[in-house]
Amino acid sequence: MRKFKAYAIPFVGLKVGQHRFDYKIDNSFFELFDFQEFNNADVTVHLELTKKANMLELEFEFSGHINVNCDLTLEPYDQQISNHLSLVVKFGDDYNNDNEELLILPHSDHEVETQQYIYEGIILGLPVKRVHPGVEDGSIESEILEKLNELQPEQNTKEEDTDPRWDKLKELLNE
């Protein structure tokens, strides 16, 4: 049994026109890819497939949240995700997915597999640097931040003694 069977859309039996498919993505989806960077996932994928006489158009809409660890504090938080992905499927002699917006399937194929595009759409919808919102507004309390503040070197507020020669030169600037 194929592990991605739920994400394969048989287009041969579909009528020409628009068709809608909805997927609820959680951690079990990412486990199929052996990807374990998320604490929890709750993403809804709306796929609108437009079947035409000689091609297919797929429009993916991603919305939801992914629970990830902050890159600075390692504190978990929910990162909102919203993304859009378009794909055109044409038919040819050989399979070709070199272009990220165009997929060429052999004429003998009867279904299109969407799992890779769902995976990429979610991953690319996340920011590269994941920062907890509490870090930006200063409201987060974390053991790591407390330790960093404790180990931070003390700033010397006393004015250091300067070379008197420099003081004389500074006086020339003020004149």
CSV table of N, CA and C in Angstrom, one decimal:
chain,number,residue,atom,x,y,z
A,1,MET,N,0.8,-1.2,0.0
A,1,MET,CA,0.0,0.0,0.0
A,1,MET,C,0.9,1.2,0.0
A,2,ARG,N,0.5,2.2,-0.8
A,2,ARG,CA,1.3,3.4,-0.9
A,2,ARG,C,1.0,4.4,0.2
A,3,LYS,N,2.0,4.9,0.8
A,3,LYS,CA,1.8,5.8,2.0
A,3,LYS,C,1.2,7.2,1.6
A,4,PHE,N,1.3,7.6,0.4
A,4,PHE,CA,0.8,8.9,0.0
A,4,PHE,C,-0.5,8.8,-0.9
A,5,LYS,N,-1.2,7.6,-0.8
A,5,LYS,CA,-2.3,7.4,-1.6
A,5,LYS,C,-3.4,8.5,-1.4
A,6,ALA,N,-3.6,9.0,-0.2
A,6,ALA,CA,-4.6,10.0,0.1
A,6,ALA,C,-4.3,11.3,-0.7
A,7,TYR,N,-3.1,11.5,-1.1
A,7,TYR,CA,-2.7,12.8,-1.8
A,7,TYR,C,-2.6,12.6,-3.3
A,8,ALA,N,-3.0,11.5,-3.8
A,8,ALA,CA,-3.0,11.3,-5.3
A,8,ALA,C,-4.4,11.5,-5.8
A,9,ILE,N,-4.5,12.4,-6.8
A,9,ILE,CA,-5.8,12.7,-7.4
A,9,ILE,C,-6.0,12.1,-8.7
A,10,PRO,N,-6.9,11.1,-8.9
A,10,PRO,CA,-7.1,10.5,-10.2
A,10,PRO,C,-7.9,11.5,-11.0
A,11,PHE,N,-7.3,12.0,-12.1
A,11,PHE,CA,-8.0,13.0,-12.9
A,11,PHE,C,-8.7,12.4,-14.1
A,12,VAL,N,-8.5,11.1,-14.4
A,12,VAL,CA,-9.1,10.5,-15.6
A,12,VAL,C,-10.6,10.5,-15.5
A,13,GLY,N,-11.2,10.3,-14.3
A,13,GLY,CA,-12.6,10.2,-14.2
A,13,GLY,C,-13.3,11.6,-13.9
A,14,LEU,N,-12.5,12.6,-13.8
A,14,LEU,CA,-13.1,13.9,-13.5
A,14,LEU,C,-13.6,14.6,-14.8
A,15,LYS,N,-14.7,15.4,-14.6
A,15,LYS,CA,-15.2,16.1,-15.7
A,15,LYS,C,-14.4,17.4,-16.0
A,16,VAL,N,-14.5,17.9,-17.1
A,16,VAL,CA,-13.8,19.2,-17.4
A,16,VAL,C,-14.4,20.3,-16.6
A,17,GLY,N,-13.6,21.1,-15.9
A,17,GLY,CA,-14.1,22.1,-15.0
A,17,GLY,C,-13.3,22.2,-13.7
A,18,GLN,N,-13.9,22.8,-12.7
A,18,GLN,CA,-13.2,23.0,-11.4
A,18,GLN,C,-13.7,21.9,-10.4
A,19,HIS,N,-12.7,21.5,-9.7
A,19,HIS,CA,-12.9,20.5,-8.6
A,19,HIS,C,-12.1,21.0,-7.4
A,20,ARG,N,-12.7,20.8,-6.2
A,20,ARG,CA,-12.1,21.2,-5.0
A,20,ARG,C,-11.8,20.0,-4.1
A,21,PHE,N,-10.5,20.1,-3.5
A,21,PHE,CA,-10.1,19.1,-2.6
A,21,PHE,C,-9.5,19.8,-1.4
A,22,ASP,N,-9.9,19.3,-0.2
A,22,ASP,CA,-9.4,19.8,1.1
A,22,ASP,C,-8.6,18.8,1.8
A,23,TYR,N,-7.5,19.2,2.4
A,23,TYR,CA,-6.7,18.3,3.2
A,23,TYR,C,-6.4,19.0,4.6
A,24,LYS,N,-6.4,18.2,5.6
A,24,LYS,CA,-6.1,18.6,6.9
A,24,LYS,C,-4.7,18.0,7.2
A,25,ILE,N,-3.7,18.8,7.4
A,25,ILE,CA,-2.3,18.4,7.6
A,25,ILE,C,-1.9,18.5,9.0
A,26,ASP,N,-1.4,17.4,9.6
A,26,ASP,CA,-0.9,17.4,10.9
A,26,ASP,C,0.5,16.7,10.9
A,27,ASN,N,1.0,16.4,12.1
A,27,ASN,CA,2.3,15.8,12.2
A,27,ASN,C,2.5,14.5,11.5
A,28,SER,N,1.4,13.7,11.3
A,28,SER,CA,1.5,12.4,10.7
A,28,SER,C,1.9,12.6,9.2
A,29,PHE,N,1.5,13.7,8.6
A,29,PHE,CA,1.9,14.0,7.2
A,29,PHE,C,3.4,14.1,7.1
A,30,PHE,N,4.0,14.9,8.0
A,30,PHE,CA,5.4,15.1,8.0
A,30,PHE,C,6.2,13.9,8.4
A,31,GLU,N,5.6,13.0,9.1
A,31,GLU,CA,6.3,11.8,9.5
A,31,GLU,C,6.5,10.9,8.2
A,32,LEU,N,5.6,11.0,7.3
A,32,LEU,CA,5.7,10.3,6.0
A,32,LEU,C,6.9,10.7,5.3
A,33,PHE,N,7.3,11.9,5.4
A,33,PHE,CA,8.5,12.5,4.8
A,33,PHE,C,9.8,12.3,5.7
A,34,ASP,N,9.6,11.8,6.9
A,34,ASP,CA,10.6,11.6,7.9
A,34,ASP,C,11.2,13.0,8.3
A,35,PHE,N,10.3,14.0,8.4
A,35,PHE,CA,10.6,15.3,8.8
A,35,PHE,C,10.0,15.6,10.2
A,36,GLN,N,10.9,15.9,11.2
A,36,GLN,CA,10.4,16.0,12.5
A,36,GLN,C,10.9,17.3,13.2
A,37,GLU,N,10.9,18.4,12.4
A,37,GLU,CA,11.3,19.7,12.9
A,37,GLU,C,10.2,20.4,13.6
A,38,PHE,N,9.0,20.0,13.5
A,38,PHE,CA,7.8,20.7,14.1
A,38,PHE,C,7.4,20.0,15.3
A,39,ASN,N,6.9,20.8,16.3
A,39,ASN,CA,6.3,20.2,17.5
A,39,ASN,C,4.9,19.7,17.2
A,40,ASN,N,4.2,20.5,16.4
A,40,ASN,CA,2.8,20.2,16.1
A,40,ASN,C,2.4,21.0,14.9
A,41,ALA,N,1.5,20.4,14.1
A,41,ALA,CA,1.1,21.1,12.8
A,41,ALA,C,-0.4,21.0,12.7
A,42,ASP,N,-1.0,22.1,12.3
A,42,ASP,CA,-2.4,22.2,12.1
A,42,ASP,C,-2.6,23.1,10.9
A,43,VAL,N,-2.6,22.6,9.7
A,43,VAL,CA,-2.7,23.3,8.5
A,43,VAL,C,-3.8,22.8,7.6
A,44,THR,N,-4.6,23.7,7.0
A,44,THR,CA,-5.6,23.3,6.1
A,44,THR,C,-5.1,23.7,4.7
A,45,VAL,N,-5.3,22.7,3.8
A,45,VAL,CA,-4.9,23.0,2.4
A,45,VAL,C,-6.1,22.9,1.5
A,46,HIS,N,-6.4,23.9,0.8
A,46,HIS,CA,-7.5,23.9,-0.1
A,46,HIS,C,-6.9,23.9,-1.5
A,47,LEU,N,-7.2,22.8,-2.2
A,47,LEU,CA,-6.7,22.6,-3.6
A,47,LEU,C,-7.8,22.7,-4.6
A,48,GLU,N,-7.7,23.7,-5.5
A,48,GLU,CA,-8.7,23.8,-6.6
A,48,GLU,C,-8.0,23.3,-7.9
A,49,LEU,N,-8.6,22.2,-8.4
A,49,LEU,CA,-8.1,21.6,-9.6
A,49,LEU,C,-9.0,22.0,-10.8
A,50,THR,N,-8.4,22.6,-11.8
A,50,THR,CA,-9.2,23.0,-13.0
A,50,THR,C,-8.8,22.1,-14.1
A,51,LYS,N,-9.7,21.2,-14.5
A,51,LYS,CA,-9.4,20.3,-15.6
A,51,LYS,C,-9.8,20.9,-16.9
A,52,LYS,N,-8.8,20.9,-17.9
A,52,LYS,CA,-9.1,21.4,-19.2
A,52,LYS,C,-8.8,20.2,-20.2
A,53,ALA,N,-9.1,20.4,-21.4
A,53,ALA,CA,-9.0,19.3,-22.4
A,53,ALA,C,-7.6,18.7,-22.5
A,54,ASN,N,-6.6,19.6,-22.4
A,54,ASN,CA,-5.2,19.1,-22.6
A,54,ASN,C,-4.3,19.4,-21.4
A,55,MET,N,-4.8,19.9,-20.3
A,55,MET,CA,-3.9,20.2,-19.1
A,55,MET,C,-4.7,20.4,-17.9
A,56,LEU,N,-4.0,20.5,-16.7
A,56,LEU,CA,-4.6,20.7,-15.4
A,56,LEU,C,-4.0,21.9,-14.8
A,57,GLU,N,-4.8,22.6,-14.1
A,57,GLU,CA,-4.3,23.8,-13.3
A,57,GLU,C,-4.6,23.5,-11.8
A,58,LEU,N,-3.6,23.6,-11.0
A,58,LEU,CA,-3.8,23.3,-9.5
A,58,LEU,C,-3.4,24.6,-8.8
A,59,GLU,N,-4.3,25.0,-7.9
A,59,GLU,CA,-4.1,26.2,-7.1
A,59,GLU,C,-4.2,25.7,-5.6
A,60,PHE,N,-3.1,25.8,-4.9
A,60,PHE,CA,-3.0,25.4,-3.5
A,60,PHE,C,-3.1,26.7,-2.6
A,61,GLU,N,-3.9,26.6,-1.6
A,61,GLU,CA,-4.0,27.6,-0.5
A,61,GLU,C,-3.7,27.0,0.8
A,62,PHE,N,-2.8,27.5,1.5
A,62,PHE,CA,-2.4,27.0,2.8
A,62,PHE,C,-2.7,28.0,3.9
A,63,SER,N,-3.3,27.5,5.0
A,63,SER,CA,-3.6,28.4,6.1
A,63,SER,C,-3.6,27.5,7.4
A,64,GLY,N,-3.2,28.1,8.5
A,64,GLY,CA,-3.1,27.4,9.8
A,64,GLY,C,-1.9,27.8,10.6
A,65,HIS,N,-1.4,26.9,11.4
A,65,HIS,CA,-0.3,27.3,12.2
A,65,HIS,C,0.6,26.0,12.4
A,66,ILE,N,1.8,26.3,12.7
A,66,ILE,CA,2.8,25.2,13.0
A,66,ILE,C,3.5,25.6,14.3
A,67,ASN,N,3.5,24.6,15.2
A,67,ASN,CA,4.2,24.9,16.5
A,67,ASN,C,5.7,24.5,16.3
A,68,VAL,N,6.5,25.5,16.4
A,68,VAL,CA,8.0,25.4,16.2
A,68,VAL,C,8.7,26.0,17.4
A,69,ASN,N,10.0,25.7,17.5
A,69,ASN,CA,10.8,26.2,18.6
A,69,ASN,C,11.5,27.5,18.0
A,70,CYS,N,11.5,28.5,18.9
A,70,CYS,CA,12.2,29.8,18.5
A,70,CYS,C,13.7,29.5,18.3
A,71,ASP,N,14.2,30.2,17.3
A,71,ASP,CA,15.7,30.0,17.0
A,71,ASP,C,16.5,30.7,18.0
A,72,LEU,N,16.0,31.7,18.8
A,72,LEU,CA,16.8,32.4,19.8
A,72,LEU,C,16.7,31.8,21.2
A,73,THR,N,15.5,31.4,21.6
A,73,THR,CA,15.2,31.0,22.9
A,73,THR,C,14.9,29.5,23.1
A,74,LEU,N,14.6,28.9,22.0
A,74,LEU,CA,14.2,27.5,21.9
A,74,LEU,C,12.8,27.2,22.6
A,75,GLU,N,12.1,28.3,22.9
A,75,GLU,CA,10.8,28.2,23.4
A,75,GLU,C,9.8,27.9,22.3
A,76,PRO,N,8.9,27.0,22.5
A,76,PRO,CA,7.9,26.6,21.5
A,76,PRO,C,6.8,27.7,21.3
A,77,TYR,N,6.4,28.0,20.1
A,77,TYR,CA,5.3,28.9,19.9
A,77,TYR,C,4.6,28.5,18.5
A,78,ASP,N,3.4,29.1,18.3
A,78,ASP,CA,2.6,28.8,17.1
A,78,ASP,C,3.0,29.8,16.1
A,79,GLN,N,3.5,29.4,15.0
A,79,GLN,CA,3.8,30.3,13.8
A,79,GLN,C,2.7,30.2,12.8
A,80,GLN,N,2.1,31.3,12.6
A,80,GLN,CA,1.0,31.3,11.6
A,80,GLN,C,1.6,31.1,10.2
A,81,ILE,N,0.8,30.4,9.3
A,81,ILE,CA,1.2,30.1,8.0
A,81,ILE,C,0.1,30.5,7.0
A,82,SER,N,0.5,31.1,6.0
A,82,SER,CA,-0.4,31.5,4.9
A,82,SER,C,0.4,31.5,3.6
A,83,ASN,N,0.0,30.7,2.7
A,83,ASN,CA,0.8,30.6,1.5
A,83,ASN,C,-0.1,30.2,0.3
A,84,HIS,N,0.4,30.5,-0.9
A,84,HIS,CA,-0.3,30.1,-2.1
A,84,HIS,C,0.7,29.5,-3.1
A,85,LEU,N,0.3,28.5,-3.8
A,85,LEU,CA,1.2,27.8,-4.8
A,85,LEU,C,0.3,27.5,-6.0
A,86,SER,N,0.9,27.8,-7.2
A,86,SER,CA,0.2,27.4,-8.5
A,86,SER,C,1.0,26.4,-9.2
A,87,LEU,N,0.3,25.5,-9.9
A,87,LEU,CA,1.0,24.4,-10.6
A,87,LEU,C,0.2,24.1,-11.9
A,88,VAL,N,0.9,24.1,-13.0
A,88,VAL,CA,0.3,23.7,-14.3
A,88,VAL,C,0.8,22.3,-14.6
A,89,VAL,N,-0.2,21.4,-15.0
A,89,VAL,CA,0.2,20.0,-15.3
A,89,VAL,C,-0.1,19.8,-16.8
A,90,LYS,N,0.9,19.5,-17.5
A,90,LYS,CA,0.7,19.2,-19.0
A,90,LYS,C,1.1,17.7,-19.2
A,91,PHE,N,0.8,17.3,-20.4
A,91,PHE,CA,1.1,15.9,-20.7
A,91,PHE,C,2.1,15.8,-21.9
A,92,GLY,N,3.1,14.9,-21.7
A,92,GLY,CA,4.1,14.7,-22.7
A,92,GLY,C,4.6,13.2,-22.8
A,93,ASP,N,5.7,13.0,-23.4
A,93,ASP,CA,6.2,11.7,-23.5
A,93,ASP,C,6.9,11.2,-22.2
A,94,ASP,N,7.6,12.1,-21.5
A,94,ASP,CA,8.3,11.7,-20.3
A,94,ASP,C,7.9,12.5,-19.1
A,95,TYR,N,8.1,12.0,-17.9
A,95,TYR,CA,7.9,12.7,-16.7
A,95,TYR,C,9.0,13.8,-16.6
A,96,ASN,N,8.6,15.0,-16.2
A,96,ASN,CA,9.5,16.1,-16.0
A,96,ASN,C,9.0,17.1,-15.0
A,97,ASN,N,9.7,17.3,-13.9
A,97,ASN,CA,9.4,18.2,-12.9
A,97,ASN,C,10.5,19.2,-12.6
A,98,ASP,N,11.3,19.5,-13.6
A,98,ASP,CA,12.4,20.5,-13.5
A,98,ASP,C,11.9,21.9,-13.2
A,99,ASN,N,10.8,22.3,-13.7
A,99,ASN,CA,10.3,23.6,-13.5
A,99,ASN,C,9.3,23.5,-12.3
A,100,GLU,N,9.5,24.5,-11.4
A,100,GLU,CA,8.7,24.4,-10.1
A,100,GLU,C,7.2,24.8,-10.4
A,101,GLU,N,6.9,25.4,-11.5
A,101,GLU,CA,5.5,25.8,-11.8
A,101,GLU,C,4.9,25.0,-12.9
A,102,LEU,N,5.6,24.0,-13.4
A,102,LEU,CA,5.1,23.2,-14.5
A,102,LEU,C,5.5,21.8,-14.3
A,103,LEU,N,4.6,20.9,-14.4
A,103,LEU,CA,4.8,19.4,-14.2
A,103,LEU,C,4.3,18.8,-15.5
A,104,ILE,N,5.2,18.0,-16.1
A,104,ILE,CA,4.8,17.2,-17.3
A,104,ILE,C,4.7,15.7,-16.9
A,105,LEU,N,3.5,15.2,-17.1
A,105,LEU,CA,3.2,13.8,-16.8
A,105,LEU,C,3.1,13.0,-18.2
A,106,PRO,N,3.6,11.8,-18.2
A,106,PRO,CA,3.4,10.9,-19.4
A,106,PRO,C,1.9,10.8,-19.7
A,107,HIS,N,1.6,10.6,-21.0
A,107,HIS,CA,0.2,10.4,-21.4
A,107,HIS,C,-0.5,9.2,-20.7
A,108,SER,N,0.3,8.3,-20.3
A,108,SER,CA,-0.2,7.0,-19.7
A,108,SER,C,-0.6,7.2,-18.2
A,109,ASP,N,-0.2,8.3,-17.6
A,109,ASP,CA,-0.6,8.5,-16.2
A,109,ASP,C,-2.0,8.8,-16.0
A,110,HIS,N,-2.6,8.4,-14.9
A,110,HIS,CA,-4.0,8.7,-14.7
A,110,HIS,C,-4.3,9.4,-13.4
A,111,GLU,N,-3.2,9.8,-12.7
A,111,GLU,CA,-3.4,10.6,-11.4
A,111,GLU,C,-2.2,11.5,-11.2
A,112,VAL,N,-2.4,12.5,-10.5
A,112,VAL,CA,-1.4,13.5,-10.1
A,112,VAL,C,-1.2,13.4,-8.6
A,113,GLU,N,0.1,13.3,-8.2
A,113,GLU,CA,0.4,13.2,-6.8
A,113,GLU,C,0.8,14.6,-6.3
A,114,THR,N,0.1,15.0,-5.2
A,114,THR,CA,0.2,16.4,-4.8
A,114,THR,C,1.0,16.5,-3.5
A,115,GLN,N,1.4,15.4,-2.9
A,115,GLN,CA,2.0,15.4,-1.5
A,115,GLN,C,3.3,16.3,-1.5
A,116,GLN,N,4.1,16.2,-2.5
A,116,GLN,CA,5.4,17.0,-2.6
A,116,GLN,C,5.1,18.5,-2.6
A,117,TYR,N,4.1,18.9,-3.3
A,117,TYR,CA,3.7,20.3,-3.5
A,117,TYR,C,3.1,20.8,-2.2
A,118,ILE,N,2.3,20.0,-1.5
A,118,ILE,CA,1.8,20.3,-0.2
A,118,ILE,C,2.9,20.5,0.8
A,119,TYR,N,3.8,19.6,0.8
A,119,TYR,CA,5.0,19.7,1.7
A,119,TYR,C,5.8,20.9,1.5
A,120,GLU,N,6.1,21.2,0.2
A,120,GLU,CA,6.9,22.4,-0.1
A,120,GLU,C,6.2,23.7,0.2
A,121,GLY,N,4.9,23.7,-0.1
A,121,GLY,CA,4.1,24.9,0.2
A,121,GLY,C,4.1,25.3,1.7
A,122,ILE,N,4.0,24.3,2.5
A,122,ILE,CA,4.0,24.5,4.0
A,122,ILE,C,5.4,25.0,4.4
A,123,ILE,N,6.4,24.2,4.0
A,123,ILE,CA,7.8,24.6,4.4
A,123,ILE,C,8.2,26.0,3.9
A,124,LEU,N,7.8,26.3,2.7
A,124,LEU,CA,8.2,27.6,2.1
A,124,LEU,C,7.3,28.7,2.7
A,125,GLY,N,6.2,28.4,3.3
A,125,GLY,CA,5.4,29.4,3.9
A,125,GLY,C,5.9,29.9,5.3
A,126,LEU,N,6.8,29.2,5.9
A,126,LEU,CA,7.4,29.5,7.2
A,126,LEU,C,8.5,30.5,7.0
A,127,PRO,N,8.8,31.4,7.9
A,127,PRO,CA,9.9,32.3,7.8
A,127,PRO,C,11.2,31.5,8.0
A,128,VAL,N,12.3,32.1,7.4
A,128,VAL,CA,13.6,31.4,7.5
A,128,VAL,C,14.1,31.4,9.0
A,129,LYS,N,13.9,32.6,9.6
A,129,LYS,CA,14.3,32.8,11.0
A,129,LYS,C,13.1,32.8,11.9
A,130,ARG,N,12.9,31.9,12.7
A,130,ARG,CA,11.7,31.7,13.6
A,130,ARG,C,12.0,32.4,14.9
A,131,VAL,N,11.3,33.5,15.2
A,131,VAL,CA,11.5,34.2,16.4
A,131,VAL,C,10.2,34.3,17.1
A,132,HIS,N,10.2,33.9,18.4
A,132,HIS,CA,9.0,34.0,19.2
A,132,HIS,C,8.5,35.4,19.3
A,133,PRO,N,7.2,35.6,19.2
A,133,PRO,CA,6.7,37.0,19.3
A,133,PRO,C,7.0,37.7,20.6
A,134,GLY,N,7.2,36.9,21.7
A,134,GLY,CA,7.5,37.5,23.0
A,134,GLY,C,8.9,38.1,23.0
A,135,VAL,N,9.8,37.6,22.1
A,135,VAL,CA,11.2,38.2,22.0
A,135,VAL,C,11.1,39.6,21.5
A,136,GLU,N,10.3,39.8,20.5
A,136,GLU,CA,10.2,41.1,19.8
A,136,GLU,C,9.6,42.2,20.7
A,137,ASP,N,8.6,41.8,21.5
A,137,ASP,CA,8.0,42.8,22.4
A,137,ASP,C,8.5,42.8,23.8
A,138,GLY,N,9.4,41.8,24.1
A,138,GLY,CA,10.1,41.8,25.4
A,138,GLY,C,9.3,41.1,26.5
A,139,SER,N,8.2,40.4,26.2
A,139,SER,CA,7.3,39.8,27.2
A,139,SER,C,7.6,38.4,27.5
A,140,ILE,N,8.5,37.8,26.8
A,140,ILE,CA,8.8,36.4,27.0
A,140,ILE,C,9.7,36.2,28.2
A,141,GLU,N,9.5,35.1,29.0
A,141,GLU,CA,10.3,34.8,30.1
A,141,GLU,C,10.8,33.4,29.8
A,142,SER,N,12.2,33.3,29.7
A,142,SER,CA,12.8,32.1,29.3
A,142,SER,C,14.0,31.9,30.2
A,143,GLU,N,14.3,30.6,30.5
A,143,GLU,CA,15.5,30.3,31.2
A,143,GLU,C,16.8,30.7,30.5
A,144,ILE,N,16.7,30.5,29.2
A,144,ILE,CA,17.9,30.8,28.4
A,144,ILE,C,18.2,32.3,28.4
A,145,LEU,N,17.1,33.1,28.2
A,145,LEU,CA,17.3,34.6,28.2
A,145,LEU,C,17.8,35.1,29.6
A,146,GLU,N,17.2,34.5,30.7
A,146,GLU,CA,17.7,34.8,32.0
A,146,GLU,C,19.2,34.5,32.2
A,147,LYS,N,19.6,33.4,31.7
A,147,LYS,CA,21.0,33.0,31.8
A,147,LYS,C,21.9,33.9,31.0
A,148,LEU,N,21.4,34.3,29.8
A,148,LEU,CA,22.2,35.2,29.0
A,148,LEU,C,22.3,36.6,29.7
A,149,ASN,N,21.3,37.1,30.3
A,149,ASN,CA,21.3,38.3,31.0
A,149,ASN,C,22.3,38.3,32.2
A,150,GLU,N,22.3,37.1,32.8
A,150,GLU,CA,23.1,36.9,34.0
A,150,GLU,C,24.6,36.9,33.6
A,151,LEU,N,24.9,36.3,32.5
A,151,LEU,CA,26.3,36.2,32.0
A,151,LEU,C,26.8,37.4,31.2
A,152,GLN,N,25.9,38.3,30.9
A,152,GLN,CA,26.3,39.5,30.1
A,152,GLN,C,27.3,40.3,30.9
A,153,PRO,N,28.4,40.7,30.2
A,153,PRO,CA,29.4,41.5,30.9
A,153,PRO,C,28.9,42.9,31.4
A,154,GLU,N,29.4,43.3,32.5
A,154,GLU,CA,28.9,44.6,33.0
A,154,GLU,C,29.5,45.7,32.2
A,155,GLN,N,28.7,46.7,31.9
A,155,GLN,CA,29.2,47.8,31.2
A,155,GLN,C,29.8,48.9,32.1
A,156,ASN,N,30.9,49.3,31.8
A,156,ASN,CA,31.6,50.3,32.6
A,156,ASN,C,31.1,51.7,32.2
A,157,THR,N,30.4,52.4,33.1
A,157,THR,CA,29.9,53.7,32.9
A,157,THR,C,30.8,54.8,33.2
A,158,LYS,N,31.9,54.5,33.9
A,158,LYS,CA,32.9,55.6,34.1
A,158,LYS,C,33.6,55.9,32.9
A,159,GLU,N,33.9,57.2,32.8
A,159,GLU,CA,34.7,57.7,31.6
A,159,GLU,C,36.1,57.3,31.8
A,160,GLU,N,36.7,56.7,30.8
A,160,GLU,CA,38.1,56.2,30.9
A,160,GLU,C,39.0,57.4,30.8
A,161,ASP,N,40.2,57.3,31.5
A,161,ASP,CA,41.2,58.3,31.4
A,161,ASP,C,41.7,58.3,29.9
A,162,THR,N,41.8,59.5,29.4
A,162,THR,CA,42.3,59.6,28.0
A,162,THR,C,43.7,60.3,28.1
A,163,ASP,N,44.3,60.2,27.0
A,163,ASP,CA,45.6,60.8,26.8
A,163,ASP,C,45.5,62.3,26.7
A,164,PRO,N,46.2,63.1,27.5
A,164,PRO,CA,46.1,64.5,27.5
A,164,PRO,C,46.3,65.1,26.1
A,165,ARG,N,47.1,64.4,25.3
A,165,ARG,CA,47.4,65.0,24.0
A,165,ARG,C,46.1,65.0,23.2
A,166,TRP,N,45.3,63.9,23.3
A,166,TRP,CA,44.0,63.9,22.6
A,166,TRP,C,43.0,64.9,23.1
A,167,ASP,N,43.1,65.2,24.4
A,167,ASP,CA,42.2,66.3,24.9
A,167,ASP,C,42.5,67.6,24.3
A,168,LYS,N,43.8,67.9,24.1
A,168,LYS,CA,44.2,69.2,23.5
A,168,LYS,C,43.7,69.2,22.0
A,169,LEU,N,43.8,68.1,21.3
A,169,LEU,CA,43.3,68.1,19.9
A,169,LEU,C,41.8,68.3,19.9
A,170,LYS,N,41.0,67.7,20.9
A,170,LYS,CA,39.6,67.8,20.9
A,170,LYS,C,39.2,69.3,21.1
A,171,GLU,N,40.0,70.0,21.9
A,171,GLU,CA,39.8,71.4,22.2
A,171,GLU,C,39.9,72.2,20.9
A,172,LEU,N,40.8,71.8,20.0
A,172,LEU,CA,40.9,72.5,18.7
A,172,LEU,C,39.7,72.3,17.8
A,173,LEU,N,39.1,71.1,17.9
A,173,LEU,CA,37.9,70.8,17.2
A,173,LEU,C,36.7,71.7,17.6
A,174,ASN,N,36.6,72.0,18.9
A,174,ASN,CA,35.5,72.8,19.4
A,174,ASN,C,35.6,74.3,19.1
A,175,GLU,N,36.8,74.7,18.7
A,175,GLU,CA,36.9,76.2,18.4
A,175,GLU,C,36.4,76.5,17.1
